[in-house]
Amino acid sequence: MPRITKEDLNNLIQDPSGKNRAETAEKISREFSAESLSDSERLLAEDIFRLMVRDAEVRVRKALAKNLKQTPLVPHDVAATLARDVDDVALPILKFSEVLNDEDLVDIIGDNADSVEKQRAIASRPHVSEIVSATLVDIGHEDVMVDLISNDGAQISEHSLQKVVDEFGENERIQKPMIERNHLPITIAERLVTLVSDRMRSELIARGHIPEGIVNAVMTQSQESATIGLLGDGAEERDVELLVEHLHTNNRLTSGLILRALCMGDVAFFEAALARRAGVSLINTRILIHDSGPFGLEAIYNKADMPAHFFPGVRAAVEVARETDLDGGERDRERYSRRMIERVLTQYGDLGVEFDSDDVDYLMGRMLQLPSERNLQP
């Protein structure tokens, strides 16, 4: 069995050429990895490695990295030095060496923020911890993200996955491996529903990442939001009525859509929609909606055949509409919606119905799920 011999050492002294040093590095590192050395020979080999990692010849250091990349016996300082070398030397160690710890990897990523190849090697390791994944995600090179998401040995927190979706959610190179992950948080799957193709949406369901019912609900929410967005701020009354008529004709003037419009501050759409569903003129509908008494809104609401369990939220939202004018400023609708949601949450809270989120879609979903037979009206 080959061992480290005096001849090997003499050859290094008598023929210190780069070629001979590389051949010696190859032999010693290969035997070290095979665990065929005695304790004394192993210690001698480690000392030789510490000299060779500083060798001027890349091929010498490359030979070490190639043969030491998967041995758990390599000294930490040797592995760490090789991992910080040029790509030809570092990549095998970065991709395979279990001697490197999370602190090493995080430091190397930080020191090599522009080195896509080093980061790709780390992203492809058999095991990648959440902290290392998070560091890679924070830098966010697309090719690195593809490798990381494709690696089922990579532990990726929900927070990091959210960041990836924020940045690359519409990128099919990211979508496919994300959907194919063994485990995908339902919050991430829900976000992907509106971003991916029909085929990938079916894959999300088939892999059990998200129930079909939720997919359908999310798609409905997305369609409703897009429909409301068609009008834009300051839409002409005639345009609002035309859209309402079109939706009604196609059986899409749903109670959920009407409530969503009101929640988003589109009072004109809400008025026109109730008028159409109730078969009452728009002028009279407006009078009833904005009646300061307790009966007008409820009367037109019931006439429009809207769900009773929505009414407390609608009443609260209309009160906000009476008190608040959209001024056209930046993020105006967002501020309006936030104020409205707070009022709706308070209204339902007073009735003993608790929601644990102030997100519009969440609120809409929970209100849609409220049992219609429940008497929520005071």
mmCIF file of C-alpha atoms in Angstrom:
data_model
loop_
_atom_site.group_PDB
_atom_site.id
_atom_site.type_symbol
_atom_site.label_atom_id
_atom_site.label_comp_id
_atom_site.label_asym_id
_atom_site.label_seq_id
_atom_site.Cartn_x
_atom_site.Cartn_y
_atom_site.Cartn_z
ATOM 1 C CA MET A 1 0.000 0.000 0.000
ATOM 2 C CA PRO A 2 1.453 3.429 -0.924
ATOM 3 C CA ARG A 3 2.660 5.462 2.045
ATOM 4 C CA ILE A 4 4.491 8.730 2.558
ATOM 5 C CA THR A 5 8.128 7.794 2.125
ATOM 6 C CA LYS A 6 11.460 9.485 2.560
ATOM 7 C CA GLU A 7 11.706 9.293 -1.201
ATOM 8 C CA ASP A 8 8.624 11.513 -1.512
ATOM 9 C CA LEU A 9 10.223 14.107 0.718
ATOM 10 C CA ASN A 10 13.603 13.844 -1.028
ATOM 11 C CA ASN A 11 11.887 14.337 -4.384
ATOM 12 C CA LEU A 12 10.396 17.574 -3.112
ATOM 13 C CA ILE A 13 13.843 18.750 -2.045
ATOM 14 C CA GLN A 14 15.731 17.591 -5.139
ATOM 15 C CA ASP A 15 13.039 18.505 -7.673
ATOM 16 C CA PRO A 16 11.029 21.435 -6.329
ATOM 17 C CA SER A 17 9.367 22.075 -9.698
ATOM 18 C CA GLY A 18 5.679 22.938 -9.806
ATOM 19 C CA LYS A 19 4.962 19.698 -11.630
ATOM 20 C CA ASN A 20 6.636 17.571 -8.970
ATOM 21 C CA ARG A 21 5.020 19.495 -6.130
ATOM 22 C CA ALA A 22 1.599 18.988 -7.732
ATOM 23 C CA GLU A 23 2.214 15.256 -8.160
ATOM 24 C CA THR A 24 3.338 14.959 -4.555
ATOM 25 C CA ALA A 25 0.327 16.940 -3.362
ATOM 26 C CA GLU A 26 -1.890 14.594 -5.376
ATOM 27 C CA LYS A 27 -0.332 11.477 -3.858
ATOM 28 C CA ILE A 28 -0.256 12.605 -0.247
ATOM 29 C CA SER A 29 -3.754 14.091 -0.237
ATOM 30 C CA ARG A 30 -5.186 10.999 -1.938
ATOM 31 C CA GLU A 31 -3.618 8.679 0.650
ATOM 32 C CA PHE A 32 -4.744 11.000 3.441
ATOM 33 C CA SER A 33 -8.342 10.826 2.200
ATOM 34 C CA ALA A 34 -8.160 7.041 1.945
ATOM 35 C CA GLU A 35 -7.231 6.980 5.663
ATOM 36 C CA SER A 36 -4.337 4.659 4.893
ATOM 37 C CA LEU A 37 -1.741 6.595 6.895
ATOM 38 C CA SER A 38 -0.465 5.906 10.372
ATOM 39 C CA ASP A 39 -0.972 8.564 13.029
ATOM 40 C CA SER A 40 2.560 9.883 12.607
ATOM 41 C CA GLU A 41 2.223 9.929 8.818
ATOM 42 C CA ARG A 42 -1.092 11.733 9.090
ATOM 43 C CA LEU A 43 0.448 14.443 11.268
ATOM 44 C CA LEU A 44 3.321 14.764 8.805
ATOM 45 C CA ALA A 45 0.833 15.027 5.927
ATOM 46 C CA GLU A 46 -1.064 17.780 7.729
ATOM 47 C CA ASP A 47 2.149 19.785 8.106
ATOM 48 C CA ILE A 48 2.870 19.301 4.406
ATOM 49 C CA PHE A 49 -0.655 20.486 3.560
ATOM 50 C CA ARG A 50 -0.137 23.651 5.595
ATOM 51 C CA LEU A 51 2.905 24.420 3.491
ATOM 52 C CA MET A 52 1.248 23.521 0.202
ATOM 53 C CA VAL A 53 -1.877 25.684 0.717
ATOM 54 C CA ARG A 54 0.506 28.633 0.433
ATOM 55 C CA ASP A 55 2.226 27.264 -2.672
ATOM 56 C CA ALA A 56 2.482 29.765 -5.520
ATOM 57 C CA GLU A 57 1.414 27.137 -8.063
ATOM 58 C CA VAL A 58 -2.369 26.954 -8.446
ATOM 59 C CA ARG A 59 -2.116 23.355 -9.669
ATOM 60 C CA VAL A 60 -0.559 22.322 -6.363
ATOM 61 C CA ARG A 61 -3.378 23.845 -4.332
ATOM 62 C CA LYS A 62 -5.925 22.523 -6.824
ATOM 63 C CA ALA A 63 -4.603 18.972 -6.366
ATOM 64 C CA LEU A 64 -5.025 19.324 -2.608
ATOM 65 C CA ALA A 65 -8.587 20.614 -2.899
ATOM 66 C CA LYS A 66 -9.594 17.907 -5.351
ATOM 67 C CA ASN A 67 -8.501 15.094 -3.051
ATOM 68 C CA LEU A 68 -9.358 16.620 0.323
ATOM 69 C CA LYS A 69 -12.833 17.936 -0.518
ATOM 70 C CA GLN A 70 -14.762 15.060 1.074
ATOM 71 C CA THR A 71 -12.541 13.845 3.880
ATOM 72 C CA PRO A 72 -13.692 14.803 7.384
ATOM 73 C CA LEU A 73 -10.116 14.415 8.668
ATOM 74 C CA VAL A 74 -8.631 17.441 6.912
ATOM 75 C CA PRO A 75 -7.601 20.100 9.455
ATOM 76 C CA HIS A 76 -10.048 22.981 9.663
ATOM 77 C CA ASP A 77 -7.392 25.600 8.960
ATOM 78 C CA VAL A 78 -6.356 23.796 5.772
ATOM 79 C CA ALA A 79 -9.937 23.508 4.515
ATOM 80 C CA ALA A 80 -10.696 27.127 5.398
ATOM 81 C CA THR A 81 -7.603 28.368 3.562
ATOM 82 C CA LEU A 82 -8.424 26.368 0.436
ATOM 83 C CA ALA A 83 -12.047 27.585 0.569
ATOM 84 C CA ARG A 84 -10.868 31.191 0.364
ATOM 85 C CA ASP A 85 -8.562 30.532 -2.596
ATOM 86 C CA VAL A 86 -9.223 31.243 -6.276
ATOM 87 C CA ASP A 87 -12.264 29.505 -7.772
ATOM 88 C CA ASP A 88 -10.327 26.604 -9.321
ATOM 89 C CA VAL A 89 -9.083 25.690 -5.867
ATOM 90 C CA ALA A 90 -11.967 26.768 -3.667
ATOM 91 C CA LEU A 91 -15.044 25.410 -5.441
ATOM 92 C CA PRO A 92 -14.613 21.687 -4.608
ATOM 93 C CA ILE A 93 -14.048 22.500 -0.934
ATOM 94 C CA LEU A 94 -16.964 24.946 -0.801
ATOM 95 C CA LYS A 95 -19.323 22.466 -2.399
ATOM 96 C CA PHE A 96 -18.411 19.311 -0.486
ATOM 97 C CA SER A 97 -16.262 19.824 2.614
ATOM 98 C CA GLU A 98 -18.121 19.143 5.854
ATOM 99 C CA VAL A 99 -15.189 20.556 7.787
ATOM 100 C CA LEU A 100 -16.387 24.081 7.008
ATOM 101 C CA ASN A 101 -18.920 25.375 9.518
ATOM 102 C CA ASP A 102 -21.705 27.930 9.118
ATOM 103 C CA GLU A 103 -19.509 30.744 10.372
ATOM 104 C CA ASP A 104 -16.912 29.937 7.705
ATOM 105 C CA LEU A 105 -19.516 29.852 4.960
ATOM 106 C CA VAL A 106 -21.259 33.066 6.018
ATOM 107 C CA ASP A 107 -17.905 34.875 6.165
ATOM 108 C CA ILE A 108 -16.874 33.543 2.757
ATOM 109 C CA ILE A 109 -20.188 34.630 1.227
ATOM 110 C CA GLY A 110 -19.803 38.090 2.730
ATOM 111 C CA ASP A 111 -16.235 38.410 1.493
ATOM 112 C CA ASN A 112 -17.228 37.222 -1.987
ATOM 113 C CA ALA A 113 -20.497 39.043 -2.621
ATOM 114 C CA ASP A 114 -19.617 39.414 -6.308
ATOM 115 C CA SER A 115 -18.369 35.849 -6.770
ATOM 116 C CA VAL A 116 -21.364 34.028 -8.188
ATOM 117 C CA GLU A 117 -19.436 30.761 -8.629
ATOM 118 C CA LYS A 118 -18.375 30.562 -4.982
ATOM 119 C CA GLN A 119 -21.936 31.247 -3.877
ATOM 120 C CA ARG A 120 -23.322 28.666 -6.301
ATOM 121 C CA ALA A 121 -20.951 26.073 -4.864
ATOM 122 C CA ILE A 122 -22.161 26.838 -1.341
ATOM 123 C CA ALA A 123 -25.808 26.799 -2.460
ATOM 124 C CA SER A 124 -25.279 23.300 -3.900
ATOM 125 C CA ARG A 125 -23.782 21.719 -0.769
ATOM 126 C CA PRO A 126 -25.441 18.478 0.403
ATOM 127 C CA HIS A 127 -26.614 20.335 3.513
ATOM 128 C CA VAL A 128 -27.181 24.096 3.751
ATOM 129 C CA SER A 129 -28.409 25.603 7.010
ATOM 130 C CA GLU A 130 -31.065 28.311 7.288
ATOM 131 C CA ILE A 131 -28.514 30.938 8.280
ATOM 132 C CA VAL A 132 -26.316 30.195 5.264
ATOM 133 C CA SER A 133 -29.353 30.168 2.977
ATOM 134 C CA ALA A 134 -30.485 33.499 4.400
ATOM 135 C CA THR A 135 -27.072 35.021 3.706
ATOM 136 C CA LEU A 136 -27.220 33.860 0.089
ATOM 137 C CA VAL A 137 -30.782 35.145 -0.290
ATOM 138 C CA ASP A 138 -29.812 38.560 1.068
ATOM 139 C CA ILE A 139 -27.303 38.939 -1.780
ATOM 140 C CA GLY A 140 -29.779 37.461 -4.225
ATOM 141 C CA HIS A 141 -27.904 36.472 -7.383
ATOM 142 C CA GLU A 142 -30.405 34.788 -9.706
ATOM 143 C CA ASP A 143 -28.207 31.781 -10.597
ATOM 144 C CA VAL A 144 -27.446 31.226 -6.921
ATOM 145 C CA MET A 145 -31.143 31.339 -6.077
ATOM 146 C CA VAL A 146 -31.879 28.710 -8.736
ATOM 147 C CA ASP A 147 -29.241 26.391 -7.235
ATOM 148 C CA LEU A 148 -30.382 27.022 -3.666
ATOM 149 C CA ILE A 149 -34.094 26.530 -4.323
ATOM 150 C CA SER A 150 -33.329 23.405 -6.389
ATOM 151 C CA ASN A 151 -31.351 21.901 -3.507
ATOM 152 C CA ASP A 152 -33.605 19.859 -1.222
ATOM 153 C CA GLY A 153 -30.681 19.609 1.167
ATOM 154 C CA ALA A 154 -30.966 23.362 1.733
ATOM 155 C CA GLN A 155 -32.969 24.485 4.737
ATOM 156 C CA ILE A 156 -34.649 27.760 3.773
ATOM 157 C CA SER A 157 -36.782 29.704 6.223
ATOM 158 C CA GLU A 158 -40.202 30.992 5.263
ATOM 159 C CA HIS A 159 -38.857 34.531 5.633
ATOM 160 C CA SER A 160 -36.094 33.840 3.109
ATOM 161 C CA LEU A 161 -38.538 32.195 0.707
ATOM 162 C CA GLN A 162 -40.734 35.280 0.932
ATOM 163 C CA LYS A 163 -37.744 37.391 -0.100
ATOM 164 C CA VAL A 164 -37.073 35.116 -3.060
ATOM 165 C CA VAL A 165 -40.694 35.400 -4.184
ATOM 166 C CA ASP A 166 -40.552 39.184 -3.757
ATOM 167 C CA GLU A 167 -37.555 39.392 -6.067
ATOM 168 C CA PHE A 168 -38.033 36.470 -8.445
ATOM 169 C CA GLY A 169 -41.667 35.381 -8.095
ATOM 170 C CA GLU A 170 -42.404 35.872 -11.790
ATOM 171 C CA ASN A 171 -39.192 34.160 -12.917
ATOM 172 C CA GLU A 172 -39.900 30.659 -14.259
ATOM 173 C CA ARG A 173 -36.320 29.570 -13.445
ATOM 174 C CA ILE A 174 -37.219 30.117 -9.787
ATOM 175 C CA GLN A 175 -40.871 29.050 -9.922
ATOM 176 C CA LYS A 176 -40.248 25.510 -11.141
ATOM 177 C CA PRO A 177 -37.709 24.370 -8.507
ATOM 178 C CA MET A 178 -39.653 26.145 -5.778
ATOM 179 C CA ILE A 179 -42.814 24.228 -6.652
ATOM 180 C CA GLU A 180 -40.778 21.001 -6.801
ATOM 181 C CA ARG A 181 -39.361 21.387 -3.284
ATOM 182 C CA ASN A 182 -40.287 18.561 -0.909
ATOM 183 C CA HIS A 183 -41.781 21.036 1.535
ATOM 184 C CA LEU A 184 -43.171 24.451 0.666
ATOM 185 C CA PRO A 185 -44.949 26.594 3.290
ATOM 186 C CA ILE A 186 -48.558 27.196 2.330
ATOM 187 C CA THR A 187 -47.999 30.956 2.614
ATOM 188 C CA ILE A 188 -45.429 30.718 -0.174
ATOM 189 C CA ALA A 189 -47.599 28.396 -2.243
ATOM 190 C CA GLU A 190 -50.482 30.855 -1.947
ATOM 191 C CA ARG A 191 -48.344 33.695 -3.268
ATOM 192 C CA LEU A 192 -47.175 31.578 -6.186
ATOM 193 C CA VAL A 193 -50.734 30.757 -7.224
ATOM 194 C CA THR A 194 -51.256 34.099 -8.961
ATOM 195 C CA LEU A 195 -47.751 34.217 -10.442
ATOM 196 C CA VAL A 196 -47.340 30.855 -12.129
ATOM 197 C CA SER A 197 -48.826 29.257 -15.236
ATOM 198 C CA ASP A 198 -51.865 26.969 -15.156
ATOM 199 C CA ARG A 199 -49.565 23.955 -15.507
ATOM 200 C CA MET A 200 -47.437 24.974 -12.525
ATOM 201 C CA ARG A 201 -50.571 25.808 -10.547
ATOM 202 C CA SER A 202 -51.751 22.244 -11.106
ATOM 203 C CA GLU A 203 -48.332 21.031 -9.950
ATOM 204 C CA LEU A 204 -48.700 23.002 -6.714
ATOM 205 C CA ILE A 205 -51.961 21.194 -6.041
ATOM 206 C CA ALA A 206 -50.661 17.774 -7.143
ATOM 207 C CA ARG A 207 -47.668 18.000 -4.805
ATOM 208 C CA GLY A 208 -49.914 18.803 -1.868
ATOM 209 C CA HIS A 209 -48.428 22.242 -1.244
ATOM 210 C CA ILE A 210 -51.859 23.882 -1.254
ATOM 211 C CA PRO A 211 -55.477 22.622 -1.411
ATOM 212 C CA GLU A 212 -57.398 23.204 -4.627
ATOM 213 C CA GLY A 213 -60.046 25.163 -2.736
ATOM 214 C CA ILE A 214 -57.503 27.718 -1.576
ATOM 215 C CA VAL A 215 -56.096 27.984 -5.100
ATOM 216 C CA ASN A 216 -59.564 28.776 -6.422
ATOM 217 C CA ALA A 217 -60.157 31.310 -3.654
ATOM 218 C CA VAL A 218 -56.839 33.039 -4.292
ATOM 219 C CA MET A 219 -57.524 33.194 -8.016
ATOM 220 C CA THR A 220 -60.924 34.706 -7.279
ATOM 221 C CA GLN A 221 -59.321 37.297 -5.008
ATOM 222 C CA SER A 222 -56.776 38.125 -7.686
ATOM 223 C CA GLN A 223 -59.455 38.452 -10.343
ATOM 224 C CA GLU A 224 -61.554 40.663 -8.075
ATOM 225 C CA SER A 225 -58.599 42.937 -7.292
ATOM 226 C CA ALA A 226 -57.756 43.202 -10.982
ATOM 227 C CA THR A 227 -61.387 43.985 -11.828
ATOM 228 C CA ILE A 228 -61.549 46.792 -9.291
ATOM 229 C CA GLY A 229 -58.251 48.129 -10.595
ATOM 230 C CA LEU A 230 -59.707 48.489 -14.107
ATOM 231 C CA LEU A 231 -61.518 51.659 -13.113
ATOM 232 C CA GLY A 232 -58.682 53.570 -11.538
ATOM 233 C CA ASP A 233 -59.124 56.765 -9.554
ATOM 234 C CA GLY A 234 -61.642 59.297 -10.794
ATOM 235 C CA ALA A 235 -63.443 56.967 -13.194
ATOM 236 C CA GLU A 236 -66.476 58.413 -14.968
ATOM 237 C CA GLU A 237 -69.852 57.373 -13.592
ATOM 238 C CA ARG A 238 -70.825 55.927 -16.970
ATOM 239 C CA ASP A 239 -67.703 53.729 -17.007
ATOM 240 C CA VAL A 240 -68.537 52.415 -13.546
ATOM 241 C CA GLU A 241 -72.079 51.560 -14.605
ATOM 242 C CA LEU A 242 -70.869 49.840 -17.789
ATOM 243 C CA LEU A 243 -68.447 47.674 -15.803
ATOM 244 C CA VAL A 244 -71.118 46.789 -13.251
ATOM 245 C CA GLU A 245 -73.541 45.835 -16.029
ATOM 246 C CA HIS A 246 -70.897 43.700 -17.734
ATOM 247 C CA LEU A 247 -70.105 41.879 -14.494
ATOM 248 C CA HIS A 248 -73.777 41.338 -13.702
ATOM 249 C CA THR A 249 -74.468 39.942 -17.177
ATOM 250 C CA ASN A 250 -71.608 37.471 -16.760
ATOM 251 C CA ASN A 251 -72.621 36.449 -13.213
ATOM 252 C CA ARG A 252 -69.476 37.990 -11.756
ATOM 253 C CA LEU A 253 -71.029 40.780 -9.698
ATOM 254 C CA THR A 254 -70.458 38.811 -6.520
ATOM 255 C CA SER A 255 -70.929 39.943 -2.955
ATOM 256 C CA GLY A 256 -67.216 39.350 -2.360
ATOM 257 C CA LEU A 257 -66.275 41.631 -5.245
ATOM 258 C CA ILE A 258 -68.656 44.335 -4.044
ATOM 259 C CA LEU A 259 -67.295 44.226 -0.504
ATOM 260 C CA ARG A 260 -63.696 44.226 -1.756
ATOM 261 C CA ALA A 261 -64.416 47.355 -3.815
ATOM 262 C CA LEU A 262 -65.814 49.099 -0.755
ATOM 263 C CA CYS A 263 -62.822 47.998 1.313
ATOM 264 C CA MET A 264 -60.509 49.507 -1.310
ATOM 265 C CA GLY A 265 -62.334 52.845 -1.193
ATOM 266 C CA ASP A 266 -64.298 52.459 -4.428
ATOM 267 C CA VAL A 267 -67.601 53.765 -3.103
ATOM 268 C CA ALA A 268 -68.896 54.587 -6.610
ATOM 269 C CA PHE A 269 -68.578 50.930 -7.631
ATOM 270 C CA PHE A 270 -70.254 49.811 -4.402
ATOM 271 C CA GLU A 271 -73.176 52.160 -5.029
ATOM 272 C CA ALA A 272 -73.616 51.119 -8.662
ATOM 273 C CA ALA A 273 -73.314 47.427 -7.803
ATOM 274 C CA LEU A 274 -75.963 47.540 -5.085
ATOM 275 C CA ALA A 275 -78.233 49.515 -7.397
ATOM 276 C CA ARG A 276 -77.919 46.910 -10.154
ATOM 277 C CA ARG A 277 -78.429 43.924 -7.868
ATOM 278 C CA ALA A 278 -81.389 45.573 -6.140
ATOM 279 C CA GLY A 279 -83.002 46.864 -9.334
ATOM 280 C CA VAL A 280 -83.176 50.358 -7.843
ATOM 281 C CA SER A 281 -82.059 53.582 -9.523
ATOM 282 C CA LEU A 282 -78.543 54.760 -8.710
ATOM 283 C CA ILE A 283 -79.832 58.048 -7.293
ATOM 284 C CA ASN A 284 -82.203 56.343 -4.873
ATOM 285 C CA THR A 285 -79.559 53.761 -3.957
ATOM 286 C CA ARG A 286 -77.142 56.524 -2.985
ATOM 287 C CA ILE A 287 -79.781 58.169 -0.820
ATOM 288 C CA LEU A 288 -80.416 54.908 1.021
ATOM 289 C CA ILE A 289 -76.721 54.032 1.428
ATOM 290 C CA HIS A 290 -75.850 57.413 2.887
ATOM 291 C CA ASP A 291 -79.015 57.821 4.944
ATOM 292 C CA SER A 292 -77.989 59.048 8.370
ATOM 293 C CA GLY A 293 -80.683 56.898 9.955
ATOM 294 C CA PRO A 294 -80.307 53.209 10.861
ATOM 295 C CA PHE A 295 -82.530 51.697 8.166
ATOM 296 C CA GLY A 296 -81.610 53.029 4.724
ATOM 297 C CA LEU A 297 -78.368 51.117 4.208
ATOM 298 C CA GLU A 298 -79.802 47.893 5.589
ATOM 299 C CA ALA A 299 -82.860 48.168 3.350
ATOM 300 C CA ILE A 300 -80.941 48.554 0.079
ATOM 301 C CA TYR A 301 -78.393 45.983 1.225
ATOM 302 C CA ASN A 302 -81.072 43.355 1.804
ATOM 303 C CA LYS A 303 -82.850 44.321 -1.410
ATOM 304 C CA ALA A 304 -79.593 43.602 -3.273
ATOM 305 C CA ASP A 305 -79.635 40.088 -1.784
ATOM 306 C CA MET A 306 -76.289 40.521 -0.059
ATOM 307 C CA PRO A 307 -75.201 38.076 2.708
ATOM 308 C CA ALA A 308 -76.427 39.075 6.153
ATOM 309 C CA HIS A 309 -73.115 38.168 7.780
ATOM 310 C CA PHE A 310 -71.355 40.819 5.663
ATOM 311 C CA PHE A 311 -73.544 43.641 6.880
ATOM 312 C CA PRO A 312 -71.630 44.678 10.035
ATOM 313 C CA GLY A 313 -68.482 45.077 7.949
ATOM 314 C CA VAL A 314 -70.322 46.971 5.212
ATOM 315 C CA ARG A 315 -71.893 49.335 7.728
ATOM 316 C CA ALA A 316 -68.505 50.060 9.292
ATOM 317 C CA ALA A 317 -66.925 50.607 5.876
ATOM 318 C CA VAL A 318 -69.676 53.003 4.782
ATOM 319 C CA GLU A 319 -69.182 54.990 7.990
ATOM 320 C CA VAL A 320 -65.497 55.343 7.139
ATOM 321 C CA ALA A 321 -66.437 56.431 3.609
ATOM 322 C CA ARG A 322 -68.671 59.154 5.029
ATOM 323 C CA GLU A 323 -65.871 60.426 7.239
ATOM 324 C CA THR A 324 -62.966 60.130 4.807
ATOM 325 C CA ASP A 325 -62.245 61.786 1.479
ATOM 326 C CA LEU A 326 -59.613 60.411 -0.886
ATOM 327 C CA ASP A 327 -57.282 63.327 -1.540
ATOM 328 C CA GLY A 328 -55.363 61.739 -4.412
ATOM 329 C CA GLY A 329 -52.130 61.759 -2.431
ATOM 330 C CA GLU A 330 -49.456 59.090 -2.486
ATOM 331 C CA ARG A 331 -50.717 55.751 -1.108
ATOM 332 C CA ASP A 332 -54.094 57.386 -0.536
ATOM 333 C CA ARG A 333 -56.151 54.236 -1.090
ATOM 334 C CA GLU A 334 -53.821 52.230 1.111
ATOM 335 C CA ARG A 335 -54.333 54.622 4.018
ATOM 336 C CA TYR A 336 -58.085 54.587 3.421
ATOM 337 C CA SER A 337 -58.184 50.787 3.331
ATOM 338 C CA ARG A 338 -56.155 50.529 6.507
ATOM 339 C CA ARG A 339 -58.527 52.865 8.325
ATOM 340 C CA MET A 340 -61.528 50.978 6.997
ATOM 341 C CA ILE A 341 -60.105 47.583 7.981
ATOM 342 C CA GLU A 342 -59.434 48.804 11.515
ATOM 343 C CA ARG A 343 -63.065 49.904 11.781
ATOM 344 C CA VAL A 344 -64.370 46.622 10.383
ATOM 345 C CA LEU A 345 -62.203 44.638 12.794
ATOM 346 C CA THR A 346 -63.542 46.689 15.689
ATOM 347 C CA GLN A 347 -67.125 46.173 14.518
ATOM 348 C CA TYR A 348 -66.764 42.403 14.318
ATOM 349 C CA GLY A 349 -64.760 42.330 17.549
ATOM 350 C CA ASP A 350 -67.664 43.991 19.352
ATOM 351 C CA LEU A 351 -69.839 41.157 18.040
ATOM 352 C CA GLY A 352 -67.462 38.502 19.346
ATOM 353 C CA VAL A 353 -65.858 37.596 16.007
ATOM 354 C CA GLU A 354 -62.072 37.718 16.245
ATOM 355 C CA PHE A 355 -59.686 38.039 13.283
ATOM 356 C CA ASP A 356 -55.922 37.747 13.799
ATOM 357 C CA SER A 357 -54.714 39.754 10.798
ATOM 358 C CA ASP A 358 -55.279 43.203 9.300
ATOM 359 C CA ASP A 359 -54.492 42.135 5.744
ATOM 360 C CA VAL A 360 -57.215 42.919 3.187
ATOM 361 C CA ASP A 361 -57.177 39.499 1.534
ATOM 362 C CA TYR A 362 -57.093 37.719 4.878
ATOM 363 C CA LEU A 363 -59.990 39.836 6.147
ATOM 364 C CA MET A 364 -61.977 39.174 2.993
ATOM 365 C CA GLY A 365 -61.312 35.458 3.201
ATOM 366 C CA ARG A 366 -62.403 35.237 6.820
ATOM 367 C CA MET A 367 -65.538 37.281 6.232
ATOM 368 C CA LEU A 368 -66.425 35.051 3.294
ATOM 369 C CA GLN A 369 -66.045 32.048 5.594
ATOM 370 C CA LEU A 370 -68.384 33.379 8.282
ATOM 371 C CA PRO A 371 -71.443 31.101 8.520
ATOM 372 C CA SER A 372 -74.463 32.814 7.006
ATOM 373 C CA GLU A 373 -76.805 31.459 9.661
ATOM 374 C CA ARG A 374 -74.910 33.264 12.377
ATOM 375 C CA ASN A 375 -76.694 36.354 13.586
ATOM 376 C CA LEU A 376 -73.984 38.964 13.580
ATOM 377 C CA GLN A 377 -76.277 41.963 13.461
ATOM 378 C CA PRO A 378 -76.808 43.696 16.783
#
